[in-house]
């Protein structure tokens, strides 16, 4: 491909400019992907180097350190205690005691069971005295997996703390040898509201995220490699165990399954994915452009009652979605108000099948989503539109630009430039827009051919509602839900990566031409 | 320059001006028509739901809007169901979430906006990636864990609050954007005068942060009223542990809808009124938050 310099580029005709941009966009993709892999490689290399440096540092600390430091390698916090930093020393020591105690009492067991996820399932025994079968519950796969992961987290935390302990010793030696004083426990406490204040502030939120987000996500990723479902719940009926990549094979295989539908899982997944992307595209951009349009209409000079219009629109944000969406979905039902009204006016003879035909349902969902989504965009666009310098429009008007030209040359590029990141997040947000789909249609109308883990898959089901249906379905195939979840993550992160990496190159070019 | 050209020069702008005025009048009235149409479309469902909540003659869907017989039967009926319980459940969890979530979000966003520490960038990137996992997936395990702790079904409210609040630190974007706009020189001036970081937060930043505090409280308070997924998972079939969204949703099931449709409308109105009034009162702060957040990304 021929590369133009800036001057040559400016000389090109409009059509050729577009073509050139498009070409360079697509030519850049392989480069970007290559750069991505190179970046990954660099990260891995960096990590390896870091580990080597750390090891060397630990070694030299041990070799050159005094006896207090050397003891600290085994008894954490000894160095601190011996040098008078009582508080730090006690904390280190306490952590080590707790860790070793935990590993002996429980951690070792969980860790040793992790490879098998439990050996003995619940067993029934005949009890002669009461003349019944009594079940004894034995291993608990769920707990083994959960506490196993937790133990691994704990080990990582311990290694980190141990390393910190070694570093502390080295630092203390350096400080003492240069003749300065060490910080006392009181100073340490004081610094928690001063220069270490960020640690105090972050501790609570981060513990919450670690326990309620990171741990569950790691757990669920691991579940994708097990056979955890309603009939293998790991304690009450059967144990579950590792099955390797079987679930991914099931989800991505093209052979028809024998279950509910005749379609293969891969075909069903493909259909749901393509509708999810289609939905995200239309939902995002219909809201974006219509919301911008409404905002411009309300902001236009000479329009009165601006506040009233805005307040009316904002109602859909204020009222909880489950009320408004459930009600609207009933309005569009066969015996609902909309059909009743149309029939009483004599415009139609038969009820319109808003929710009964695939294409009808899909279009209705997108249109109702506009009702929900425009107000948000209207608010955002109002804020941004007010920031556009008015003299730009003035000079455009003097040059004889009409309304459309002003819009396409000033307003739209400005909006796109400012809201670029927002567009991306709202696209991925719409991909996971559970509420609108589930409350409006529940995924209906059902696709009879689609195979599903349990229950049904409909033509308006997004990946996220499908996931929900799998987990709440009769068989509760959690492992398939977690495969779907992982695939959702892969799709979302791929889209985000591509947009972040590829888009700015053309976006920057388009700043205000 | 000929006379003709002169004429053209002077008459041109005048003519254009007249044209502009007329076209502006025309376009403005077109916009008014459009805005009125939009307003009607936006209001219809809400008007309908209010009207139907007063309908007495039938509890099932009918093809007309204005009731033939008006009355408060549906509202009275609400008290014969578990609705008051759901309402209290939701209210308590909304209140607790509003307080705790605000504290957590503000801690998180303030720190990420103001402090520069080694793990800051990796932490933010990590949370961005974490956010790409569908949160619903975590429900499966959280349900099992909460069940072991005895915080599900009838006792779902504390469990629900825990789930809402615990991960809320991930939603720091909007308020971080706000804190970024407060000039750092303020902090530095106070630090030079010997204030600790804590004092800076308490005496300087917090008084300036009223808009974002109100925005965070408002959104945190409103979310539990509309939460459906997590609440349904944790209540798991127990009516006493449901919140309004789950309870009202179940009234629209196929076997219940004939009996409860108008009661659903009444319940919907009862839920919508306080939330909407609150939102409308604090609208200004919401708009500030939303616009700020979108621009920052």
mmCIF file with all atom_site columns, N, CA, C and O in Angstrom, chain A residues 379-380 383, chain B residues 174-175 177-178 181 208-216 218 279 282-296:
data_model
loop_
_atom_site.group_PDB
_atom_site.id
_atom_site.type_symbol
_atom_site.label_atom_id
_atom_site.label_alt_id
_atom_site.label_comp_id
_atom_site.label_asym_id
_atom_site.label_entity_id
_atom_site.label_seq_id
_atom_site.pdbx_PDB_ins_code
_atom_site.Cartn_x
_atom_site.Cartn_y
_atom_site.Cartn_z
_atom_site.occupancy
_atom_site.B_iso_or_equiv
_atom_site.pdbx_formal_charge
_atom_site.auth_seq_id
_atom_site.auth_comp_id
_atom_site.auth_asym_id
_atom_site.auth_atom_id
_atom_site.pdbx_PDB_model_num
ATOM 1   N N  . UNK A 1 379 ? -29.327 13.388 28.599 1.00 0.00 ? 379 UNK A N  1
ATOM 2   C CA . UNK A 1 379 ? -28.634 14.109 29.675 1.00 0.00 ? 379 UNK A CA 1
ATOM 3   C C  . UNK A 1 379 ? -27.161 14.295 29.338 1.00 0.00 ? 379 UNK A C  1
ATOM 4   O O  . UNK A 1 379 ? -26.602 15.381 29.479 1.00 0.00 ? 379 UNK A O  1
ATOM 5   N N  . UNK A 1 380 ? -26.536 13.207 28.888 1.00 0.00 ? 380 UNK A N  1
ATOM 6   C CA . UNK A 1 380 ? -25.105 13.276 28.576 1.00 0.00 ? 380 UNK A CA 1
ATOM 7   C C  . UNK A 1 380 ? -24.855 14.256 27.449 1.00 0.00 ? 380 UNK A C  1
ATOM 8   O O  . UNK A 1 380 ? -23.982 15.130 27.531 1.00 0.00 ? 380 UNK A O  1
ATOM 9   N N  . UNK A 1 383 ? -25.049 17.982 28.311 1.00 0.00 ? 383 UNK A N  1
ATOM 10  C CA . UNK A 1 383 ? -23.843 18.504 28.936 1.00 0.00 ? 383 UNK A CA 1
ATOM 11  C C  . UNK A 1 383 ? -22.752 18.782 27.921 1.00 0.00 ? 383 UNK A C  1
ATOM 12  O O  . UNK A 1 383 ? -22.088 19.814 27.982 1.00 0.00 ? 383 UNK A O  1
ATOM 13  N N  . UNK B 2 174 ? -17.287 7.208  38.164 1.00 0.00 ? 174 UNK B N  1
ATOM 14  C CA . UNK B 2 174 ? -17.920 8.525  38.140 1.00 0.00 ? 174 UNK B CA 1
ATOM 15  C C  . UNK B 2 174 ? -17.341 9.429  39.223 1.00 0.00 ? 174 UNK B C  1
ATOM 16  O O  . UNK B 2 174 ? -16.963 10.571 38.957 1.00 0.00 ? 174 UNK B O  1
ATOM 17  N N  . UNK B 2 175 ? -17.231 8.908  40.448 1.00 0.00 ? 175 UNK B N  1
ATOM 18  C CA . UNK B 2 175 ? -16.784 9.809  41.500 1.00 0.00 ? 175 UNK B CA 1
ATOM 19  C C  . UNK B 2 175 ? -15.288 10.092 41.391 1.00 0.00 ? 175 UNK B C  1
ATOM 20  O O  . UNK B 2 175 ? -14.843 11.165 41.777 1.00 0.00 ? 175 UNK B O  1
ATOM 21  N N  . UNK B 2 177 ? -13.857 10.610 38.584 1.00 0.00 ? 177 UNK B N  1
ATOM 22  C CA . UNK B 2 177 ? -13.893 11.728 37.630 1.00 0.00 ? 177 UNK B CA 1
ATOM 23  C C  . UNK B 2 177 ? -14.161 13.039 38.332 1.00 0.00 ? 177 UNK B C  1
ATOM 24  O O  . UNK B 2 177 ? -13.553 14.059 38.012 1.00 0.00 ? 177 UNK B O  1
ATOM 25  N N  . UNK B 2 178 ? -15.052 12.995 39.313 1.00 0.00 ? 178 UNK B N  1
ATOM 26  C CA . UNK B 2 178 ? -15.356 14.223 40.048 1.00 0.00 ? 178 UNK B CA 1
ATOM 27  C C  . UNK B 2 178 ? -14.148 14.696 40.853 1.00 0.00 ? 178 UNK B C  1
ATOM 28  O O  . UNK B 2 178 ? -13.764 15.856 40.798 1.00 0.00 ? 178 UNK B O  1
ATOM 29  N N  . UNK B 2 181 ? -11.450 16.610 39.250 1.00 0.00 ? 181 UNK B N  1
ATOM 30  C CA . UNK B 2 181 ? -11.662 18.012 38.886 1.00 0.00 ? 181 UNK B CA 1
ATOM 31  C C  . UNK B 2 181 ? -11.352 18.969 40.035 1.00 0.00 ? 181 UNK B C  1
ATOM 32  O O  . UNK B 2 181 ? -11.241 20.164 39.803 1.00 0.00 ? 181 UNK B O  1
ATOM 33  N N  . UNK B 2 208 ? -16.290 19.957 49.767 1.00 0.00 ? 208 UNK B N  1
ATOM 34  C CA . UNK B 2 208 ? -16.415 20.327 48.358 1.00 0.00 ? 208 UNK B CA 1
ATOM 35  C C  . UNK B 2 208 ? -17.170 19.251 47.555 1.00 0.00 ? 208 UNK B C  1
ATOM 36  O O  . UNK B 2 208 ? -17.502 19.459 46.412 1.00 0.00 ? 208 UNK B O  1
ATOM 37  N N  . UNK B 2 209 ? -17.358 18.087 48.184 1.00 0.00 ? 209 UNK B N  1
ATOM 38  C CA . UNK B 2 209 ? -17.838 16.950 47.399 1.00 0.00 ? 209 UNK B CA 1
ATOM 39  C C  . UNK B 2 209 ? -19.327 16.694 47.536 1.00 0.00 ? 209 UNK B C  1
ATOM 40  O O  . UNK B 2 209 ? -19.785 15.614 47.224 1.00 0.00 ? 209 UNK B O  1
ATOM 41  N N  . UNK B 2 210 ? -20.060 17.670 48.003 1.00 0.00 ? 210 UNK B N  1
ATOM 42  C CA . UNK B 2 210 ? -21.491 17.434 48.214 1.00 0.00 ? 210 UNK B CA 1
ATOM 43  C C  . UNK B 2 210 ? -22.176 16.850 46.982 1.00 0.00 ? 210 UNK B C  1
ATOM 44  O O  . UNK B 2 210 ? -22.920 15.869 47.107 1.00 0.00 ? 210 UNK B O  1
ATOM 45  N N  . UNK B 2 211 ? -21.954 17.409 45.783 1.00 0.00 ? 211 UNK B N  1
ATOM 46  C CA . UNK B 2 211 ? -22.682 16.864 44.626 1.00 0.00 ? 211 UNK B CA 1
ATOM 47  C C  . UNK B 2 211 ? -22.423 15.368 44.421 1.00 0.00 ? 211 UNK B C  1
ATOM 48  O O  . UNK B 2 211 ? -23.366 14.609 44.219 1.00 0.00 ? 211 UNK B O  1
ATOM 49  N N  . UNK B 2 212 ? -21.164 14.969 44.525 1.00 0.00 ? 212 UNK B N  1
ATOM 50  C CA . UNK B 2 212 ? -20.859 13.577 44.208 1.00 0.00 ? 212 UNK B CA 1
ATOM 51  C C  . UNK B 2 212 ? -21.314 12.658 45.335 1.00 0.00 ? 212 UNK B C  1
ATOM 52  O O  . UNK B 2 212 ? -21.731 11.526 45.092 1.00 0.00 ? 212 UNK B O  1
ATOM 53  N N  . UNK B 2 213 ? -21.294 13.157 46.561 1.00 0.00 ? 213 UNK B N  1
ATOM 54  C CA . UNK B 2 213 ? -21.803 12.338 47.662 1.00 0.00 ? 213 UNK B CA 1
ATOM 55  C C  . UNK B 2 213 ? -23.287 12.086 47.458 1.00 0.00 ? 213 UNK B C  1
ATOM 56  O O  . UNK B 2 213 ? -23.771 10.948 47.575 1.00 0.00 ? 213 UNK B O  1
ATOM 57  N N  . UNK B 2 214 ? -24.009 13.138 47.116 1.00 0.00 ? 214 UNK B N  1
ATOM 58  C CA . UNK B 2 214 ? -25.450 12.974 46.907 1.00 0.00 ? 214 UNK B CA 1
ATOM 59  C C  . UNK B 2 214 ? -25.719 12.056 45.719 1.00 0.00 ? 214 UNK B C  1
ATOM 60  O O  . UNK B 2 214 ? -26.588 11.180 45.769 1.00 0.00 ? 214 UNK B O  1
ATOM 61  N N  . UNK B 2 215 ? -24.942 12.235 44.642 1.00 0.00 ? 215 UNK B N  1
ATOM 62  C CA . UNK B 2 215 ? -25.123 11.362 43.478 1.00 0.00 ? 215 UNK B CA 1
ATOM 63  C C  . UNK B 2 215 ? -24.916 9.893  43.867 1.00 0.00 ? 215 UNK B C  1
ATOM 64  O O  . UNK B 2 215 ? -25.698 9.016  43.502 1.00 0.00 ? 215 UNK B O  1
ATOM 65  N N  . UNK B 2 216 ? -23.843 9.638  44.625 1.00 0.00 ? 216 UNK B N  1
ATOM 66  C CA . UNK B 2 216 ? -23.549 8.249  44.994 1.00 0.00 ? 216 UNK B CA 1
ATOM 67  C C  . UNK B 2 216 ? -24.643 7.675  45.891 1.00 0.00 ? 216 UNK B C  1
ATOM 68  O O  . UNK B 2 216 ? -25.084 6.543  45.700 1.00 0.00 ? 216 UNK B O  1
ATOM 69  N N  . UNK B 2 218 ? -27.728 8.622  46.019 1.00 0.00 ? 218 UNK B N  1
ATOM 70  C CA . UNK B 2 218 ? -28.955 8.458  45.225 1.00 0.00 ? 218 UNK B CA 1
ATOM 71  C C  . UNK B 2 218 ? -28.920 7.176  44.401 1.00 0.00 ? 218 UNK B C  1
ATOM 72  O O  . UNK B 2 218 ? -29.852 6.367  44.433 1.00 0.00 ? 218 UNK B O  1
ATOM 73  N N  . UNK B 2 279 ? -35.829 11.037 43.291 1.00 0.00 ? 279 UNK B N  1
ATOM 74  C CA . UNK B 2 279 ? -34.994 11.274 42.112 1.00 0.00 ? 279 UNK B CA 1
ATOM 75  C C  . UNK B 2 279 ? -35.225 12.678 41.568 1.00 0.00 ? 279 UNK B C  1
ATOM 76  O O  . UNK B 2 279 ? -34.282 13.379 41.224 1.00 0.00 ? 279 UNK B O  1
ATOM 77  N N  . UNK B 2 282 ? -33.529 15.346 43.559 1.00 0.00 ? 282 UNK B N  1
ATOM 78  C CA . UNK B 2 282 ? -32.070 15.368 43.467 1.00 0.00 ? 282 UNK B CA 1
ATOM 79  C C  . UNK B 2 282 ? -31.587 15.276 42.023 1.00 0.00 ? 282 UNK B C  1
ATOM 80  O O  . UNK B 2 282 ? -30.426 14.964 41.776 1.00 0.00 ? 282 UNK B O  1
ATOM 81  N N  . UNK B 2 283 ? -32.489 15.553 41.098 1.00 0.00 ? 283 UNK B N  1
ATOM 82  C CA . UNK B 2 283 ? -32.172 15.396 39.678 1.00 0.00 ? 283 UNK B CA 1
ATOM 83  C C  . UNK B 2 283 ? -30.883 16.107 39.285 1.00 0.00 ? 283 UNK B C  1
ATOM 84  O O  . UNK B 2 283 ? -30.068 15.575 38.541 1.00 0.00 ? 283 UNK B O  1
ATOM 85  N N  . UNK B 2 284 ? -30.724 17.333 39.831 1.00 0.00 ? 284 UNK B N  1
ATOM 86  C CA . UNK B 2 284 ? -29.589 18.161 39.461 1.00 0.00 ? 284 UNK B CA 1
ATOM 87  C C  . UNK B 2 284 ? -28.276 17.399 39.663 1.00 0.00 ? 284 UNK B C  1
ATOM 88  O O  . UNK B 2 284 ? -27.405 17.383 38.797 1.00 0.00 ? 284 UNK B O  1
ATOM 89  N N  . UNK B 2 285 ? -28.166 16.732 40.824 1.00 0.00 ? 285 UNK B N  1
ATOM 90  C CA . UNK B 2 285 ? -26.919 16.031 41.154 1.00 0.00 ? 285 UNK B CA 1
ATOM 91  C C  . UNK B 2 285 ? -26.734 14.817 40.254 1.00 0.00 ? 285 UNK B C  1
ATOM 92  O O  . UNK B 2 285 ? -25.632 14.489 39.855 1.00 0.00 ? 285 UNK B O  1
ATOM 93  N N  . UNK B 2 286 ? -27.854 14.178 39.941 1.00 0.00 ? 286 UNK B N  1
ATOM 94  C CA . UNK B 2 286 ? -27.759 13.012 39.061 1.00 0.00 ? 286 UNK B CA 1
ATOM 95  C C  . UNK B 2 286 ? -27.217 13.422 37.704 1.00 0.00 ? 286 UNK B C  1
ATOM 96  O O  . UNK B 2 286 ? -26.320 12.787 37.163 1.00 0.00 ? 286 UNK B O  1
ATOM 97  N N  . UNK B 2 287 ? -27.771 14.522 37.173 1.00 0.00 ? 287 UNK B N  1
ATOM 98  C CA . UNK B 2 287 ? -27.319 14.981 35.853 1.00 0.00 ? 287 UNK B CA 1
ATOM 99  C C  . UNK B 2 287 ? -25.835 15.306 35.883 1.00 0.00 ? 287 UNK B C  1
ATOM 100 O O  . UNK B 2 287 ? -25.078 14.914 35.003 1.00 0.00 ? 287 UNK B O  1
ATOM 101 N N  . UNK B 2 288 ? -25.412 16.003 36.947 1.00 0.00 ? 288 UNK B N  1
ATOM 102 C CA . UNK B 2 288 ? -23.984 16.339 37.063 1.00 0.00 ? 288 UNK B CA 1
ATOM 103 C C  . UNK B 2 288 ? -23.117 15.083 37.025 1.00 0.00 ? 288 UNK B C  1
ATOM 104 O O  . UNK B 2 288 ? -22.131 15.019 36.320 1.00 0.00 ? 288 UNK B O  1
ATOM 105 N N  . UNK B 2 289 ? -23.533 14.084 37.815 1.00 0.00 ? 289 UNK B N  1
ATOM 106 C CA . UNK B 2 289 ? -22.763 12.849 37.878 1.00 0.00 ? 289 UNK B CA 1
ATOM 107 C C  . UNK B 2 289 ? -22.705 12.159 36.540 1.00 0.00 ? 289 UNK B C  1
ATOM 108 O O  . UNK B 2 289 ? -21.637 11.775 36.071 1.00 0.00 ? 289 UNK B O  1
ATOM 109 N N  . UNK B 2 290 ? -23.864 12.020 35.894 1.00 0.00 ? 290 UNK B N  1
ATOM 110 C CA . UNK B 2 290 ? -23.921 11.281 34.638 1.00 0.00 ? 290 UNK B CA 1
ATOM 111 C C  . UNK B 2 290 ? -23.102 11.961 33.567 1.00 0.00 ? 290 UNK B C  1
ATOM 112 O O  . UNK B 2 290 ? -22.312 11.335 32.866 1.00 0.00 ? 290 UNK B O  1
ATOM 113 N N  . UNK B 2 291 ? -23.251 13.278 33.437 1.00 0.00 ? 291 UNK B N  1
ATOM 114 C CA . UNK B 2 291 ? -22.523 13.953 32.365 1.00 0.00 ? 291 UNK B CA 1
ATOM 115 C C  . UNK B 2 291 ? -21.027 13.925 32.637 1.00 0.00 ? 291 UNK B C  1
ATOM 116 O O  . UNK B 2 291 ? -20.243 13.653 31.751 1.00 0.00 ? 291 UNK B O  1
ATOM 117 N N  . UNK B 2 292 ? -20.647 14.169 33.886 1.00 0.00 ? 292 UNK B N  1
ATOM 118 C CA . UNK B 2 292 ? -19.226 14.125 34.225 1.00 0.00 ? 292 UNK B CA 1
ATOM 119 C C  . UNK B 2 292 ? -18.637 12.763 33.925 1.00 0.00 ? 292 UNK B C  1
ATOM 120 O O  . UNK B 2 292 ? -17.583 12.643 33.323 1.00 0.00 ? 292 UNK B O  1
ATOM 121 N N  . UNK B 2 293 ? -19.364 11.729 34.324 1.00 0.00 ? 293 UNK B N  1
ATOM 122 C CA . UNK B 2 293 ? -18.864 10.372 34.152 1.00 0.00 ? 293 UNK B CA 1
ATOM 123 C C  . UNK B 2 293 ? -18.686 9.989  32.705 1.00 0.00 ? 293 UNK B C  1
ATOM 124 O O  . UNK B 2 293 ? -17.714 9.337  32.338 1.00 0.00 ? 293 UNK B O  1
ATOM 125 N N  . UNK B 2 294 ? -19.601 10.429 31.853 1.00 0.00 ? 294 UNK B N  1
ATOM 126 C CA . UNK B 2 294 ? -19.523 10.025 30.459 1.00 0.00 ? 294 UNK B CA 1
ATOM 127 C C  . UNK B 2 294 ? -18.351 10.694 29.771 1.00 0.00 ? 294 UNK B C  1
ATOM 128 O O  . UNK B 2 294 ? -17.676 10.091 28.951 1.00 0.00 ? 294 UNK B O  1
ATOM 129 N N  . UNK B 2 295 ? -18.124 11.942 30.118 1.00 0.00 ? 295 UNK B N  1
ATOM 130 C CA . UNK B 2 295 ? -17.055 12.659 29.437 1.00 0.00 ? 295 UNK B CA 1
ATOM 131 C C  . UNK B 2 295 ? -15.697 12.076 29.825 1.00 0.00 ? 295 UNK B C  1
ATOM 132 O O  . UNK B 2 295 ? -14.809 11.910 29.018 1.00 0.00 ? 295 UNK B O  1
ATOM 133 N N  . UNK B 2 296 ? -15.585 11.738 31.115 1.00 0.00 ? 296 UNK B N  1
ATOM 134 C CA . UNK B 2 296 ? -14.319 11.169 31.577 1.00 0.00 ? 296 UNK B CA 1
ATOM 135 C C  . UNK B 2 296 ? -14.135 9.738  31.076 1.00 0.00 ? 296 UNK B C  1
ATOM 136 O O  . UNK B 2 296 ? -13.029 9.275  30.917 1.00 0.00 ? 296 UNK B O  1
#
